[in-house]
CSV table of C-alpha atoms in Angstrom, one decimal:
chain,number,residue,atom,x,y,z
A,1,MET,CA,-3.6,-27.0,-38.6
A,2,SER,CA,-2.7,-24.5,-35.8
A,3,GLN,CA,-5.5,-22.2,-34.9
A,4,ILE,CA,-3.3,-19.8,-32.8
A,5,ASN,CA,-0.9,-17.3,-34.4
A,6,VAL,CA,2.6,-18.7,-34.2
A,7,CYS,CA,4.2,-15.4,-33.0
A,8,LEU,CA,1.5,-15.1,-30.3
A,9,LYS,CA,2.2,-18.6,-29.1
A,10,ARG,CA,5.9,-18.0,-28.9
A,11,LEU,CA,5.4,-14.8,-27.0
A,12,PHE,CA,3.0,-16.5,-24.6
A,13,THR,CA,5.5,-19.3,-24.0
A,14,VAL,CA,8.3,-16.8,-23.2
A,15,PHE,CA,5.9,-15.0,-20.8
A,16,ASN,CA,5.2,-18.2,-19.0
A,17,ILE,CA,8.9,-19.1,-18.8
A,18,PHE,CA,9.6,-15.7,-17.2
A,19,PHE,CA,6.6,-16.2,-14.9
A,20,ALA,CA,7.9,-19.6,-13.8
A,21,ILE,CA,11.3,-18.1,-13.1
A,22,ILE,CA,9.7,-15.6,-10.8
A,23,GLY,CA,8.0,-18.4,-8.9
A,24,GLY,CA,11.3,-20.2,-8.6
A,25,VAL,CA,12.9,-17.0,-7.3
A,26,ILE,CA,10.2,-16.6,-4.6
A,27,ILE,CA,10.7,-20.2,-3.5
A,28,SER,CA,14.5,-19.7,-3.4
A,29,LEU,CA,14.0,-16.6,-1.2
A,30,ALA,CA,11.8,-18.6,1.2
A,31,LEU,CA,14.5,-21.3,1.4
A,32,LEU,CA,17.2,-18.7,1.9
A,33,SER,CA,15.2,-16.9,4.6
A,34,GLN,CA,14.7,-20.2,6.4
A,35,VAL,CA,18.4,-21.0,6.3
A,36,LEU,CA,19.6,-17.6,7.4
A,37,THR,CA,17.2,-17.4,10.4
A,38,ASN,CA,18.7,-20.7,11.7
A,39,ILE,CA,15.5,-21.7,13.4
A,40,GLU,CA,15.9,-24.5,15.9
A,41,ASP,CA,13.2,-24.3,18.6
A,42,GLY,CA,9.5,-24.4,18.0
A,43,GLU,CA,8.8,-21.0,19.7
A,44,SER,CA,11.0,-19.1,17.3
A,45,LEU,CA,9.5,-21.0,14.4
A,46,GLU,CA,6.0,-20.0,15.4
A,47,GLY,CA,6.7,-16.3,14.8
A,48,ARG,CA,8.1,-16.8,11.3
A,49,THR,CA,5.9,-19.7,10.0
A,50,THR,CA,3.3,-17.4,8.4
A,51,GLY,CA,5.8,-15.5,6.2
A,52,LEU,CA,7.6,-18.6,5.1
A,53,ILE,CA,4.3,-20.4,4.2
A,54,VAL,CA,3.1,-17.4,2.2
A,55,LEU,CA,6.3,-17.3,0.2
A,56,TYR,CA,6.2,-21.1,-0.5
A,57,VAL,CA,2.5,-20.9,-1.5
A,58,VAL,CA,2.9,-17.9,-3.7
A,59,GLY,CA,6.0,-19.4,-5.4
A,60,SER,CA,4.4,-22.8,-6.0
A,61,VAL,CA,1.1,-21.3,-7.3
A,62,THR,CA,3.0,-19.1,-9.7
A,63,MET,CA,5.0,-22.0,-11.1
A,64,VAL,CA,1.8,-24.1,-11.5
A,65,ILE,CA,-0.1,-21.4,-13.3
A,66,ALA,CA,2.9,-20.8,-15.6
A,67,ILE,CA,3.1,-24.5,-16.5
A,68,LEU,CA,-0.7,-24.5,-17.0
A,69,GLY,CA,-0.5,-21.6,-19.4
A,70,ALA,CA,2.4,-23.0,-21.4
A,71,TYR,CA,0.6,-26.4,-21.7
A,72,GLY,CA,-2.6,-24.7,-22.9
A,73,ALA,CA,-0.7,-22.7,-25.5
A,74,HIS,CA,1.3,-25.7,-26.7
A,75,LYS,CA,-1.6,-28.1,-26.9
A,76,GLU,CA,-4.1,-25.3,-27.9
A,77,SER,CA,-6.3,-26.4,-25.0
A,78,LYS,CA,-9.2,-24.0,-24.5
A,79,VAL,CA,-9.9,-25.4,-21.0
A,80,SER,CA,-6.4,-24.8,-19.8
A,81,LEU,CA,-6.3,-21.3,-21.2
A,82,ILE,CA,-9.6,-20.4,-19.6
A,83,VAL,CA,-8.4,-21.7,-16.2
A,84,PHE,CA,-5.2,-19.6,-16.8
A,85,LEU,CA,-7.3,-16.6,-17.6
A,86,VAL,CA,-9.4,-16.9,-14.5
A,87,CYS,CA,-6.2,-17.2,-12.4
A,88,MET,CA,-4.7,-14.1,-14.0
A,89,VAL,CA,-7.9,-12.1,-13.3
A,90,CYS,CA,-8.0,-13.2,-9.7
A,91,GLY,CA,-4.2,-12.6,-9.3
A,92,SER,CA,-4.3,-9.1,-10.9
A,93,LEU,CA,-7.2,-8.0,-8.7
A,94,MET,CA,-5.5,-9.4,-5.6
A,95,MET,CA,-2.1,-7.8,-6.4
A,96,LEU,CA,-3.6,-4.4,-7.2
A,97,ARG,CA,-5.6,-4.4,-4.0
A,98,THR,CA,-2.5,-5.4,-2.0
A,99,GLY,CA,-0.3,-2.9,-3.8
A,100,ILE,CA,-2.7,0.0,-3.4
A,101,TYR,CA,-3.1,-0.8,0.3
A,102,ALA,CA,0.6,-1.1,0.9
A,103,ALA,CA,1.3,2.2,-1.0
A,104,ALA,CA,-1.3,4.0,1.0
A,105,ALA,CA,0.1,2.6,4.3
A,106,ARG,CA,3.7,3.3,3.5
A,107,PRO,CA,3.8,6.9,4.7
A,108,ARG,CA,2.5,5.8,8.1
A,109,LEU,CA,5.0,3.0,8.5
A,110,GLU,CA,7.7,4.9,10.2
A,111,ALA,CA,5.4,6.3,12.9
A,112,VAL,CA,3.9,2.8,13.5
A,113,VAL,CA,7.4,1.2,13.9
A,114,LYS,CA,8.6,4.0,16.1
A,115,GLN,CA,5.6,3.6,18.4
A,116,LYS,CA,6.2,-0.2,18.7
A,117,PHE,CA,9.8,0.4,19.6
A,118,GLN,CA,9.0,3.0,22.2
A,119,GLU,CA,6.8,0.5,24.0
A,120,LEU,CA,10.0,-1.6,24.6
A,121,LEU,CA,11.7,1.1,26.5
A,122,PRO,CA,13.6,1.1,28.8
A,123,LEU,CA,15.7,-1.6,27.4
A,124,ASP,CA,17.5,-2.5,30.7
A,125,LYS,CA,14.0,-3.4,32.2
A,126,ALA,CA,12.7,-5.2,29.1
A,127,SER,CA,12.3,-9.0,28.7
A,128,GLU,CA,15.3,-11.2,27.9
A,129,ASP,CA,14.1,-11.7,24.3
A,130,VAL,CA,14.0,-8.0,23.7
A,131,LYS,CA,17.5,-7.6,25.2
A,132,GLU,CA,18.9,-10.3,23.1
A,133,MET,CA,17.3,-8.8,20.0
A,134,ALA,CA,18.8,-5.4,20.8
A,135,ASP,CA,22.2,-6.8,21.5
A,136,SER,CA,22.2,-8.6,18.2
A,137,LEU,CA,21.2,-5.5,16.3
A,138,GLN,CA,23.8,-3.4,18.1
A,139,ARG,CA,26.6,-5.8,17.2
A,140,GLN,CA,25.6,-6.1,13.6
A,141,LEU,CA,24.8,-2.4,12.9
A,142,HIS,CA,27.4,-0.8,15.2
A,143,CYS,CA,24.9,1.3,17.1
A,144,CYS,CA,23.8,1.8,20.7
A,145,GLY,CA,20.2,2.0,21.9
A,146,LEU,CA,17.1,2.4,19.8
A,147,PHE,CA,16.7,6.2,20.1
A,148,SER,CA,19.6,7.0,22.5
A,149,SER,CA,22.2,5.3,24.6
A,150,GLU,CA,20.1,6.4,27.6
A,151,ASP,CA,17.6,3.6,26.6
A,152,TRP,CA,19.9,1.3,28.6
A,153,GLY,CA,20.0,3.6,31.6
A,154,GLN,CA,23.3,2.9,33.4
A,155,ASN,CA,23.4,-0.8,32.4
A,156,ILE,CA,25.2,-0.3,29.1
A,157,PRO,CA,25.8,-3.7,27.4
A,158,ASP,CA,29.0,-4.8,25.8
A,159,SER,CA,27.5,-4.6,22.4
A,160,CYS,CA,27.4,-0.8,22.7
A,161,LEU,CA,31.0,-0.4,23.5
A,162,CYS,CA,33.2,1.2,20.8
A,163,ASN,CA,36.9,1.1,20.5
A,164,GLN,CA,38.1,4.6,19.5
A,165,GLU,CA,41.5,3.3,18.4
A,166,VAL,CA,40.0,0.9,15.8
A,167,GLU,CA,36.8,2.6,14.7
A,168,PRO,CA,36.8,5.7,12.3
A,169,GLU,CA,36.7,9.2,13.8
A,170,GLY,CA,33.2,10.3,14.8
A,171,THR,CA,31.9,6.7,15.3
A,172,CYS,CA,32.3,6.7,19.0
A,173,GLU,CA,31.2,9.0,21.8
A,174,THR,CA,32.2,9.0,25.5
A,175,LEU,CA,29.6,8.8,28.2
A,176,SER,CA,30.5,10.4,31.5
A,177,TYR,CA,28.7,9.6,34.8
A,178,ARG,CA,28.4,11.9,37.8
A,179,ARG,CA,28.9,9.0,40.2
A,180,VAL,CA,32.4,7.7,40.8
A,181,MET,CA,31.3,4.1,40.8
A,182,PHE,CA,30.3,4.4,37.1
A,183,PRO,CA,33.4,5.1,35.0
A,184,SER,CA,33.1,6.8,31.6
A,185,LYS,CA,32.5,4.5,28.6
A,186,SER,CA,33.0,4.8,24.9
A,187,VAL,CA,29.9,3.7,23.0
A,188,TYR,CA,28.7,4.0,19.4
A,189,ALA,CA,27.4,7.4,18.5
A,190,LYS,CA,24.8,6.2,16.1
A,191,THR,CA,21.4,4.9,17.4
A,192,CYS,CA,19.7,1.8,15.9
A,193,PHE,CA,16.3,3.1,15.0
A,194,PRO,CA,17.3,5.3,12.0
A,195,ILE,CA,19.2,2.3,10.5
A,196,ILE,CA,16.4,-0.1,11.2
A,197,ILE,CA,13.7,2.2,9.7
A,198,HIS,CA,15.9,2.7,6.6
A,199,TYR,CA,15.9,-1.0,5.9
A,200,VAL,CA,12.3,-1.3,6.8
A,201,LEU,CA,11.3,1.4,4.3
A,202,LEU,CA,13.6,-0.1,1.7
A,203,LEU,CA,12.0,-3.5,2.1
A,204,ALA,CA,8.5,-1.9,1.9
A,205,ASP,CA,9.5,-0.2,-1.4
A,206,ILE,CA,10.8,-3.5,-2.8
A,207,VAL,CA,7.6,-5.3,-1.8
A,208,ILE,CA,5.4,-2.6,-3.4
A,209,GLY,CA,7.5,-2.7,-6.6
A,210,VAL,CA,7.3,-6.5,-6.7
A,211,VAL,CA,3.5,-6.5,-6.1
A,212,PHE,CA,2.8,-3.9,-8.9
A,213,THR,CA,5.2,-5.8,-11.2
A,214,LEU,CA,3.3,-9.0,-10.6
A,215,ALA,CA,0.0,-7.2,-11.2
A,216,ALA,CA,1.3,-5.8,-14.6
A,217,LEU,CA,2.4,-9.3,-15.6
A,218,ALA,CA,-1.0,-10.7,-14.6
A,219,LEU,CA,-2.7,-8.1,-16.8
A,220,LEU,CA,-0.4,-9.0,-19.7
A,221,GLY,CA,-1.0,-12.7,-19.3
A,222,MET,CA,-4.8,-12.0,-19.1
A,223,THR,CA,-4.6,-10.1,-22.4
A,224,LEU,CA,-2.6,-12.7,-24.2
A,225,SER,CA,-4.7,-15.6,-23.0
A,226,SER,CA,-7.9,-13.7,-24.0
A,227,ILE,CA,-6.6,-13.3,-27.5
A,228,MET,CA,-5.7,-16.9,-27.8
A,229,ILE,CA,-9.1,-18.1,-26.5
A,230,HIS,CA,-10.7,-15.8,-29.1
A,231,GLN,CA,-8.7,-17.4,-31.8
A,232,LEU,CA,-9.6,-20.9,-30.7
A,233,ARG,CA,-13.3,-19.9,-30.5
A,234,TYR,CA,-13.4,-18.2,-33.9
A,235,PRO,CA,-10.7,-19.9,-36.0
A,236,ASN,CA,-9.7,-18.2,-39.3
A,237,ARG,CA,-11.5,-19.8,-42.2
A,238,PRO,CA,-9.4,-20.9,-45.2
A,239,THR,CA,-9.4,-18.4,-48.1
A,240,VAL,CA,-11.2,-19.5,-51.2
A,241,VAL,CA,-8.8,-19.2,-54.2
A,242,LEU,CA,-10.4,-18.8,-57.6
A,243,SER,CA,-8.5,-20.5,-60.4
A,244,VAL,CA,-7.7,-18.3,-63.3
A,245,PRO,CA,-6.7,-19.8,-66.7
A,246,ALA,CA,-3.1,-19.2,-67.5
A,247,ILE,CA,-3.7,-18.9,-71.3
A,248,PHE,CA,-6.2,-16.4,-72.6
A,249,THR,CA,-7.9,-17.2,-76.0
A,250,THR,CA,-9.4,-14.5,-78.0
A,251,PRO,CA,-13.1,-15.2,-78.6
A,252,PRO,CA,-14.5,-15.1,-82.1
A,253,PRO,CA,-16.0,-11.8,-83.1
A,254,LYS,CA,-19.7,-11.5,-82.6
A,255,TYR,CA,-20.2,-9.5,-85.8
A,256,GLN,CA,-18.6,-9.7,-89.2
A,257,GLU,CA,-18.3,-6.7,-91.5
A,258,LEU,CA,-19.7,-7.4,-95.0
A,259,HIS,CA,-17.8,-5.9,-97.8
A,260,ASN,CA,-19.6,-5.4,-101.2
A,261,PRO,CA,-17.4,-5.9,-104.2
A,262,PRO,CA,-16.8,-2.7,-106.1
A,263,GLN,CA,-18.9,-2.1,-109.3
A,264,TYR,CA,-17.0,-1.5,-112.5
């Protein structure tokens, strides 16, 4: 006889299926990130290894916990549900701590990123890795310089050049030099930093939302598993049904009335 409410068991199973899907999505994002970055050499891999490992570990642990919870509910295993409950408590505390810290640090993110980028200036005197990164951003985002086209000095790269005949009006601007040996050039009017910081803040908002969503799911899983453990520990006792006779018989009277015969 099942000791756990059937509706609660089904709800808990649906919860764990959804939780496992989230773990699969996280692993898929890690695989997609690894493919899109197109990592070949070991030096480039070293800078991205930590993020990929974190994604793989979080996705795998999420799927394992979901499978453990579904197994505990299906088999009504108290040990599996207790382990699931402990994992949910630790996960909710960790997610809440991370989410609160990220939400508090979010207003300072733009200033921190701006300071890091200012340390790279001037771009024409930066290292080759920084120049390649800036060239790649300028080609993809159609911008020139981090904060201004003057970040490159007088060595404007080809990735900054803008074709006024092809690009929409207002996209390009003309740079004029005082020296005759440097002819005027048409470059992109937009700078790269506003575009970069827009995507950085958008990514930060997505991360904060995902963290608090996982924290809410962990709290829900903790509540459901606690109720199921309580039902396993204190199962409902069967109700005692008293049998009632279907046919009622009238008992004989306790007293009989004596009638005296009339006197003539």
